[in-house]
Coordinates of C-alpha atoms in Angstrom, one line a residue:
X1373 CA -27.1 -168.3 -90.1
X1374 CA -23.8 -170.1 -91.0
X1375 CA -24.5 -169.3 -94.7
X1376 CA -25.0 -165.6 -93.8
X1377 CA -21.7 -165.4 -92.0
X1378 CA -19.8 -167.2 -94.8
X1379 CA -21.3 -164.9 -97.4
X1380 CA -20.3 -161.9 -95.4
X1381 CA -16.7 -163.1 -95.1
X1382 CA -16.5 -163.9 -98.8
X1383 CA -17.7 -160.5 -99.6
X1384 CA -15.1 -159.0 -97.3
X1385 CA -12.3 -161.0 -99.0
X1386 CA -13.4 -159.8 -102.5
X1387 CA -13.6 -156.2 -101.4
X1388 CA -10.2 -156.4 -99.7
X1389 CA -8.6 -158.2 -102.7
X1390 CA -9.8 -155.4 -105.0
X1391 CA -8.7 -152.6 -102.7
X1392 CA -5.3 -154.1 -102.1
X1393 CA -4.4 -155.0 -105.7
X1394 CA -1.3 -152.8 -105.8
X1395 CA 0.1 -154.6 -102.7
X1396 CA -1.0 -158.0 -104.0
X1397 CA 1.1 -157.4 -107.3
X1398 CA 4.2 -156.2 -105.6
X1399 CA 4.3 -158.2 -102.4
X1400 CA 1.8 -161.1 -102.6
X1401 CA 2.7 -162.7 -99.3
X1402 CA 2.1 -159.4 -97.4
X1403 CA -1.1 -158.9 -99.4
X1404 CA -2.4 -162.3 -98.4
X1405 CA -1.5 -161.7 -94.7
X1406 CA -3.3 -158.3 -94.7
X1407 CA -6.5 -159.8 -96.3
X1408 CA -6.6 -162.7 -93.9
X1409 CA -6.0 -160.5 -90.9
X1410 CA -8.6 -157.9 -91.8
X1411 CA -11.1 -160.6 -92.7
X1412 CA -10.7 -162.3 -89.3
X1413 CA -10.9 -159.0 -87.6
X1414 CA -14.1 -158.2 -89.4
X1415 CA -15.6 -161.5 -88.5
X1416 CA -14.7 -161.3 -84.9
X1417 CA -16.0 -157.7 -84.6
X1418 CA -19.2 -158.8 -86.2
X1419 CA -19.7 -161.6 -83.8
X1420 CA -18.8 -159.3 -80.9
X1421 CA -21.1 -156.4 -81.7
X1422 CA -23.2 -157.4 -84.7
X1423 CA -26.8 -158.7 -84.6
X1424 CA -27.2 -161.2 -87.5
X1425 CA -30.1 -162.7 -85.6
X1426 CA -32.1 -159.6 -86.4
X1427 CA -32.2 -160.8 -90.0
X1428 CA -33.5 -164.2 -89.0
X1429 CA -37.3 -164.2 -89.6
X1430 CA -37.7 -166.6 -86.7
X1431 CA -36.3 -164.0 -84.4
X1432 CA -38.7 -161.3 -85.7
X1433 CA -42.0 -163.1 -85.0
X1434 CA -44.7 -161.3 -83.1
X1435 CA -45.2 -162.4 -79.5
X1436 CA -48.1 -164.9 -79.1
X1437 CA -48.6 -164.5 -75.4
X1438 CA -47.9 -161.9 -72.7
X1439 CA -45.0 -164.0 -71.5
X1440 CA -43.5 -164.0 -75.0
X1441 CA -43.9 -160.2 -75.1
X1442 CA -42.3 -159.8 -71.7
X1443 CA -39.4 -162.0 -72.7
X1444 CA -38.8 -160.0 -75.9
X1445 CA -39.1 -156.7 -74.1
X1446 CA -36.6 -157.8 -71.4
X1447 CA -34.2 -158.8 -74.1
X1448 CA -34.5 -155.4 -75.7
X1449 CA -34.0 -153.6 -72.4
X1450 CA -31.0 -155.8 -71.7
X1451 CA -29.6 -154.7 -75.1
X1452 CA -30.5 -151.0 -74.5
X1453 CA -31.5 -150.2 -70.9
X1454 CA -31.8 -146.5 -71.5
X1455 CA -35.5 -146.7 -72.7
X1456 CA -37.8 -145.1 -70.2
X1457 CA -41.0 -146.1 -72.0
X1458 CA -39.7 -149.6 -72.3
X1459 CA -39.3 -149.9 -68.5
X1460 CA -42.8 -148.4 -68.0
X1461 CA -44.3 -150.9 -70.5
X1462 CA -42.5 -153.7 -68.7
X1463 CA -43.9 -152.5 -65.4
X1464 CA -47.5 -152.5 -66.7
X1465 CA -47.0 -156.0 -68.1
X1466 CA -45.7 -157.2 -64.8
X1467 CA -48.8 -155.7 -63.1
X1468 CA -51.0 -157.6 -65.6
X1469 CA -49.1 -160.8 -64.6
X1470 CA -49.8 -160.1 -60.9
X1471 CA -46.1 -159.3 -60.1
X1472 CA -46.1 -155.9 -58.4
X1473 CA -42.6 -156.2 -57.0
X1474 CA -41.1 -156.7 -60.4
X1475 CA -43.3 -153.9 -61.7
X1476 CA -42.0 -151.6 -58.9
X1477 CA -38.4 -152.5 -59.8
X1478 CA -39.0 -151.7 -63.5
X1479 CA -40.4 -148.3 -62.6
X1480 CA -37.5 -147.6 -60.4
X1481 CA -35.2 -148.3 -63.4
X1482 CA -37.3 -145.8 -65.4
X1483 CA -37.1 -143.2 -62.7
X1484 CA -33.3 -143.3 -62.7
X1485 CA -33.5 -142.1 -66.3
X1486 CA -36.1 -139.4 -65.7
X1487 CA -35.9 -138.5 -61.9
X1488 CA -37.9 -135.3 -62.2
X1489 CA -40.9 -136.4 -64.3
X1490 CA -44.1 -136.0 -62.1
X1491 CA -46.1 -138.6 -63.9
X1492 CA -43.4 -141.2 -63.5
X1493 CA -42.8 -140.2 -59.8
X1494 CA -46.5 -140.6 -59.0
X1495 CA -46.6 -143.9 -60.9
X1496 CA -43.5 -145.3 -59.2
X1497 CA -44.7 -144.2 -55.7
X1498 CA -48.1 -145.9 -56.3
X1499 CA -46.4 -149.1 -57.4
X1500 CA -44.2 -149.1 -54.3
X1501 CA -47.3 -149.0 -52.2
X1502 CA -49.0 -151.7 -54.2
X1503 CA -46.0 -153.9 -53.7
X1504 CA -45.7 -153.2 -50.0
X1505 CA -47.3 -155.2 -47.2
X1506 CA -50.7 -153.6 -46.4
X1507 CA -50.3 -151.3 -49.5
X1508 CA -48.6 -148.7 -47.3
X1509 CA -46.7 -145.8 -48.8
X1510 CA -43.1 -145.9 -47.5
X1511 CA -40.8 -142.9 -46.8
X1512 CA -39.2 -143.1 -50.3
X1513 CA -42.6 -143.2 -52.0
X1514 CA -43.8 -140.2 -50.0
X1515 CA -40.6 -138.4 -51.0
X1516 CA -41.3 -139.1 -54.6
X1517 CA -44.8 -137.7 -54.3
X1518 CA -43.5 -134.5 -52.7
X1519 CA -40.9 -134.2 -55.4
X1520 CA -43.6 -134.6 -58.1
X1521 CA -45.6 -131.8 -56.5
X1522 CA -42.5 -129.6 -56.4
X1523 CA -42.4 -130.1 -60.2
X1524 CA -46.1 -129.7 -60.7
X1525 CA -48.0 -128.4 -57.7
X1526 CA -51.5 -129.5 -59.0
X1527 CA -50.5 -132.9 -60.3
X1528 CA -53.7 -134.7 -59.4
X1529 CA -52.4 -138.2 -58.9
X1530 CA -49.5 -137.2 -56.8
X1531 CA -51.7 -134.9 -54.6
X1532 CA -54.3 -137.7 -54.2
X1533 CA -51.7 -140.4 -53.3
X1534 CA -49.9 -138.0 -50.9
X1535 CA -53.2 -137.4 -49.1
X1536 CA -53.7 -141.2 -48.8
X1537 CA -50.2 -141.6 -47.4
X1538 CA -50.9 -138.8 -44.9
X1539 CA -54.1 -140.6 -43.7
X1540 CA -52.1 -143.9 -43.4
X1541 CA -49.6 -142.0 -41.2
X1542 CA -52.4 -140.7 -39.0
X1543 CA -52.2 -137.2 -40.3
X1544 CA -55.8 -136.5 -41.3
X1545 CA -55.7 -132.7 -41.1
X1546 CA -52.7 -132.7 -43.5
X1547 CA -54.5 -135.1 -45.8
X1548 CA -57.5 -132.8 -46.0
X1549 CA -55.4 -129.8 -46.7
X1550 CA -53.6 -131.8 -49.5
X1551 CA -56.8 -132.8 -51.1
X1552 CA -58.9 -129.6 -50.8
X1553 CA -57.2 -127.8 -53.8
X1554 CA -58.3 -130.7 -56.1
X1555 CA -62.0 -129.7 -55.7
X1556 CA -61.3 -126.8 -58.0
X1557 CA -60.0 -128.9 -60.9
X1558 CA -62.0 -132.2 -60.9
X1559 CA -65.4 -132.8 -62.5
X1560 CA -68.6 -132.7 -60.4
X1561 CA -69.0 -136.4 -59.8
X1562 CA -65.3 -136.7 -58.8
X1563 CA -65.7 -133.6 -56.6
X1564 CA -68.6 -135.2 -54.7
X1565 CA -66.6 -138.3 -53.9
X1566 CA -63.5 -136.3 -53.1
X1567 CA -65.5 -134.1 -50.7
X1568 CA -66.6 -137.2 -48.8
X1569 CA -63.0 -138.3 -48.4
X1570 CA -62.0 -134.8 -47.3
X1571 CA -64.8 -134.6 -44.7
X1572 CA -63.8 -138.1 -43.4
X1573 CA -60.3 -136.8 -42.9
X1574 CA -61.5 -133.6 -41.3
X1575 CA -63.7 -135.6 -39.0
X1576 CA -60.7 -137.7 -37.9
X1577 CA -58.9 -134.5 -37.2
X1578 CA -61.7 -133.1 -35.1
X1579 CA -62.5 -130.4 -37.8
X1580 CA -65.9 -129.4 -39.1
X1581 CA -66.9 -130.7 -42.5
X1582 CA -66.8 -128.6 -45.6
X1583 CA -70.1 -126.9 -46.4
X1584 CA -72.1 -128.7 -49.1
X1585 CA -71.1 -127.6 -52.6
X1586 CA -74.5 -126.1 -53.5
X1587 CA -74.8 -124.3 -50.2
X1588 CA -71.3 -123.0 -50.6
X1589 CA -72.1 -121.5 -54.0
X1590 CA -75.4 -120.0 -52.7
X1591 CA -73.7 -118.5 -49.7
X1592 CA -71.1 -116.6 -51.6
X1593 CA -70.7 -113.5 -49.5
X1594 CA -67.9 -111.8 -51.4
X1595 CA -68.4 -108.9 -53.8
X1596 CA -67.5 -111.1 -56.8
X1597 CA -65.0 -110.4 -59.6
X1598 CA -66.2 -109.9 -63.1
X1599 CA -64.0 -111.3 -65.8
X1600 CA -64.4 -111.1 -69.6
X1601 CA -62.3 -113.5 -71.6
X1602 CA -61.6 -113.2 -75.4
X1603 CA -59.7 -115.5 -77.7
X1604 CA -57.5 -114.2 -80.4
X1605 CA -58.6 -115.1 -83.9
X1606 CA -55.3 -116.8 -84.7
X1607 CA -55.8 -119.2 -81.8
X1608 CA -59.6 -119.5 -82.4
X1609 CA -58.7 -121.2 -85.7
X1610 CA -56.6 -123.8 -83.8
X1611 CA -59.1 -124.4 -80.9
X1612 CA -59.5 -128.2 -80.5
X1613 CA -62.8 -129.8 -79.8
X1614 CA -63.8 -130.4 -76.2
X1615 CA -61.2 -128.0 -74.8
X1616 CA -61.8 -126.4 -71.4
X1617 CA -61.5 -122.8 -70.3
X1618 CA -60.2 -122.1 -66.8
X1619 CA -60.7 -118.6 -65.3
X1620 CA -58.6 -118.3 -62.2
X1621 CA -57.9 -115.9 -59.4
X1622 CA -54.9 -116.5 -57.2
X1623 CA -52.7 -114.8 -54.7
X1624 CA -50.1 -112.5 -56.4
X1625 CA -46.7 -114.1 -55.9
X1626 CA -48.2 -116.8 -53.7
X1627 CA -48.9 -120.5 -54.2
X1628 CA -50.3 -121.6 -57.5
X1629 CA -53.5 -123.0 -55.9
X1630 CA -56.4 -120.7 -56.9
X1631 CA -58.5 -118.8 -54.4
X1632 CA -61.3 -119.0 -57.0
X1633 CA -61.7 -120.8 -60.3
X1634 CA -64.4 -121.6 -62.8
X1635 CA -64.2 -124.3 -65.5
X1636 CA -66.2 -123.9 -68.7
X1637 CA -66.4 -125.3 -72.2
X1638 CA -64.0 -123.3 -74.4
X1639 CA -66.5 -122.1 -76.9
X1640 CA -68.5 -119.0 -77.9
X1641 CA -65.9 -116.4 -77.0
X1642 CA -65.9 -113.8 -75.5
X1643 CA -67.0 -115.3 -72.2
X1644 CA -68.1 -113.4 -69.1
X1645 CA -67.9 -115.0 -65.7
X1646 CA -68.1 -113.8 -62.1
X1647 CA -65.7 -115.3 -59.6
X1648 CA -66.9 -115.2 -56.0
X1649 CA -66.5 -117.2 -52.8
X1650 CA -68.7 -120.0 -54.3
X1651 CA -65.8 -120.7 -56.6
X1652 CA -63.2 -120.9 -53.8
X1653 CA -61.9 -124.5 -53.7
X1654 CA -60.6 -124.1 -50.1
X1655 CA -62.8 -122.9 -47.3
X1656 CA -59.9 -121.5 -45.5
X1657 CA -58.9 -119.2 -48.4
X1658 CA -61.8 -117.3 -50.0
X1659 CA -61.7 -114.7 -52.7
X1660 CA -63.5 -112.2 -50.4
X1661 CA -60.5 -112.4 -48.0
X1662 CA -58.1 -111.2 -50.6
X1663 CA -57.4 -107.4 -51.0
X1664 CA -55.5 -108.1 -54.2
X1665 CA -55.5 -111.1 -56.6
X1666 CA -54.0 -112.0 -59.9
X1667 CA -56.5 -113.0 -62.6
X1668 CA -55.7 -115.3 -65.5
X1669 CA -57.4 -117.5 -68.1
X1670 CA -56.2 -120.6 -69.8
X1671 CA -57.6 -122.9 -72.5
X1672 CA -56.6 -126.5 -71.7
X1673 CA -56.3 -128.3 -75.0
X1674 CA -56.4 -131.6 -73.2
X1675 CA -59.1 -130.6 -70.7
X1676 CA -56.5 -131.1 -67.9
X1677 CA -56.5 -128.5 -65.1
X1678 CA -52.7 -128.7 -64.8
X1679 CA -50.9 -126.3 -67.1
X1680 CA -49.3 -128.1 -70.0
X1681 CA -47.3 -127.2 -73.1
X1682 CA -49.6 -126.2 -75.9
X1683 CA -52.2 -124.7 -73.7
X1684 CA -53.6 -121.2 -74.8
X1685 CA -53.0 -118.5 -72.1
X1686 CA -53.7 -114.9 -71.3
X1687 CA -51.3 -112.6 -69.5
X1688 CA -52.3 -112.5 -65.9
X1689 CA -53.6 -109.2 -64.6
X1690 CA -53.7 -107.8 -61.0
X1691 CA -57.1 -106.9 -59.6
X1692 CA -58.4 -105.4 -56.4
X1693 CA -61.9 -105.6 -54.9
X1694 CA -63.2 -102.6 -56.9
X1695 CA -61.5 -103.5 -60.1
X1696 CA -64.6 -103.5 -62.2
X1697 CA -64.6 -105.9 -65.2
X1698 CA -61.2 -107.5 -65.9
X1699 CA -60.6 -108.1 -69.6
X1700 CA -58.3 -110.9 -70.6
X1701 CA -57.2 -111.8 -74.1
X1702 CA -55.9 -115.4 -74.6
X1703 CA -53.3 -114.9 -77.3
X1704 CA -50.3 -116.9 -76.2
X1705 CA -49.3 -120.6 -76.5
X1706 CA -47.6 -122.1 -73.5
X1707 CA -44.1 -123.4 -74.4

């Protein structure tokens, strides 16, 4: 390292001597003074803000243990604390080390940099609960979850954790209402488990359980809404494998939660589906109760029910009870 610094200073002297040749010839004392002054200034500045250690191979070794990796990551975050993903990575490392309090603190640092990110809000709220006595969600964690749902109303983790927090607070009816919309967007196995949790919460609140999923579908008493969905050729050429198609009916100008939804594999367009009360995720809001709905279709390129940038979408169309077949063309990419 000493050799590196000496070489740098020698190079600075040679460059300055060449640049200041006219001054050197006419006023040698002044020339020497300028060279010495600038060389010292360069060296001091380098030591103050430079990183010569970055050129030392010993400083660039790969971490051999998790503790080494954490030490290097903390040093990097101390150098540049404005790295959201760095703080999230540090939090996960701290969890692996069994240090949830330090993980919580790292996520709170990340959240200061991105206070409106729903994924980060849900992650930070969860870690606050893990780090708390009895794994209880505190008021700040609950506020984070509500803020996440303000940003993305069907964020699954935030909605799930908020329901848990509401049951912890002895608010089972609220927990059931928070969870019920998730039935429309999770897979069958998850829906069965979720239905058990919802019914447990409804039981605590003195409410009747939800009807069994199969019975609910068989007992659909609404007239049904026929929807035909086509995909534009331009987007068909870009259709990723394992994408999912969501056909949705919702209240016009109302909440984004659907009153009916079907999830299918995004293949073999055009697709024809019939939405009815068996597709209603919430027993308190069925399709047959709506005089007017808004029908839309979306191809989720990630298979996620929550709308994301890059999804393929159709323009939503209004529909009444006697609308006949609603035809939708998916021809737009969500920005």
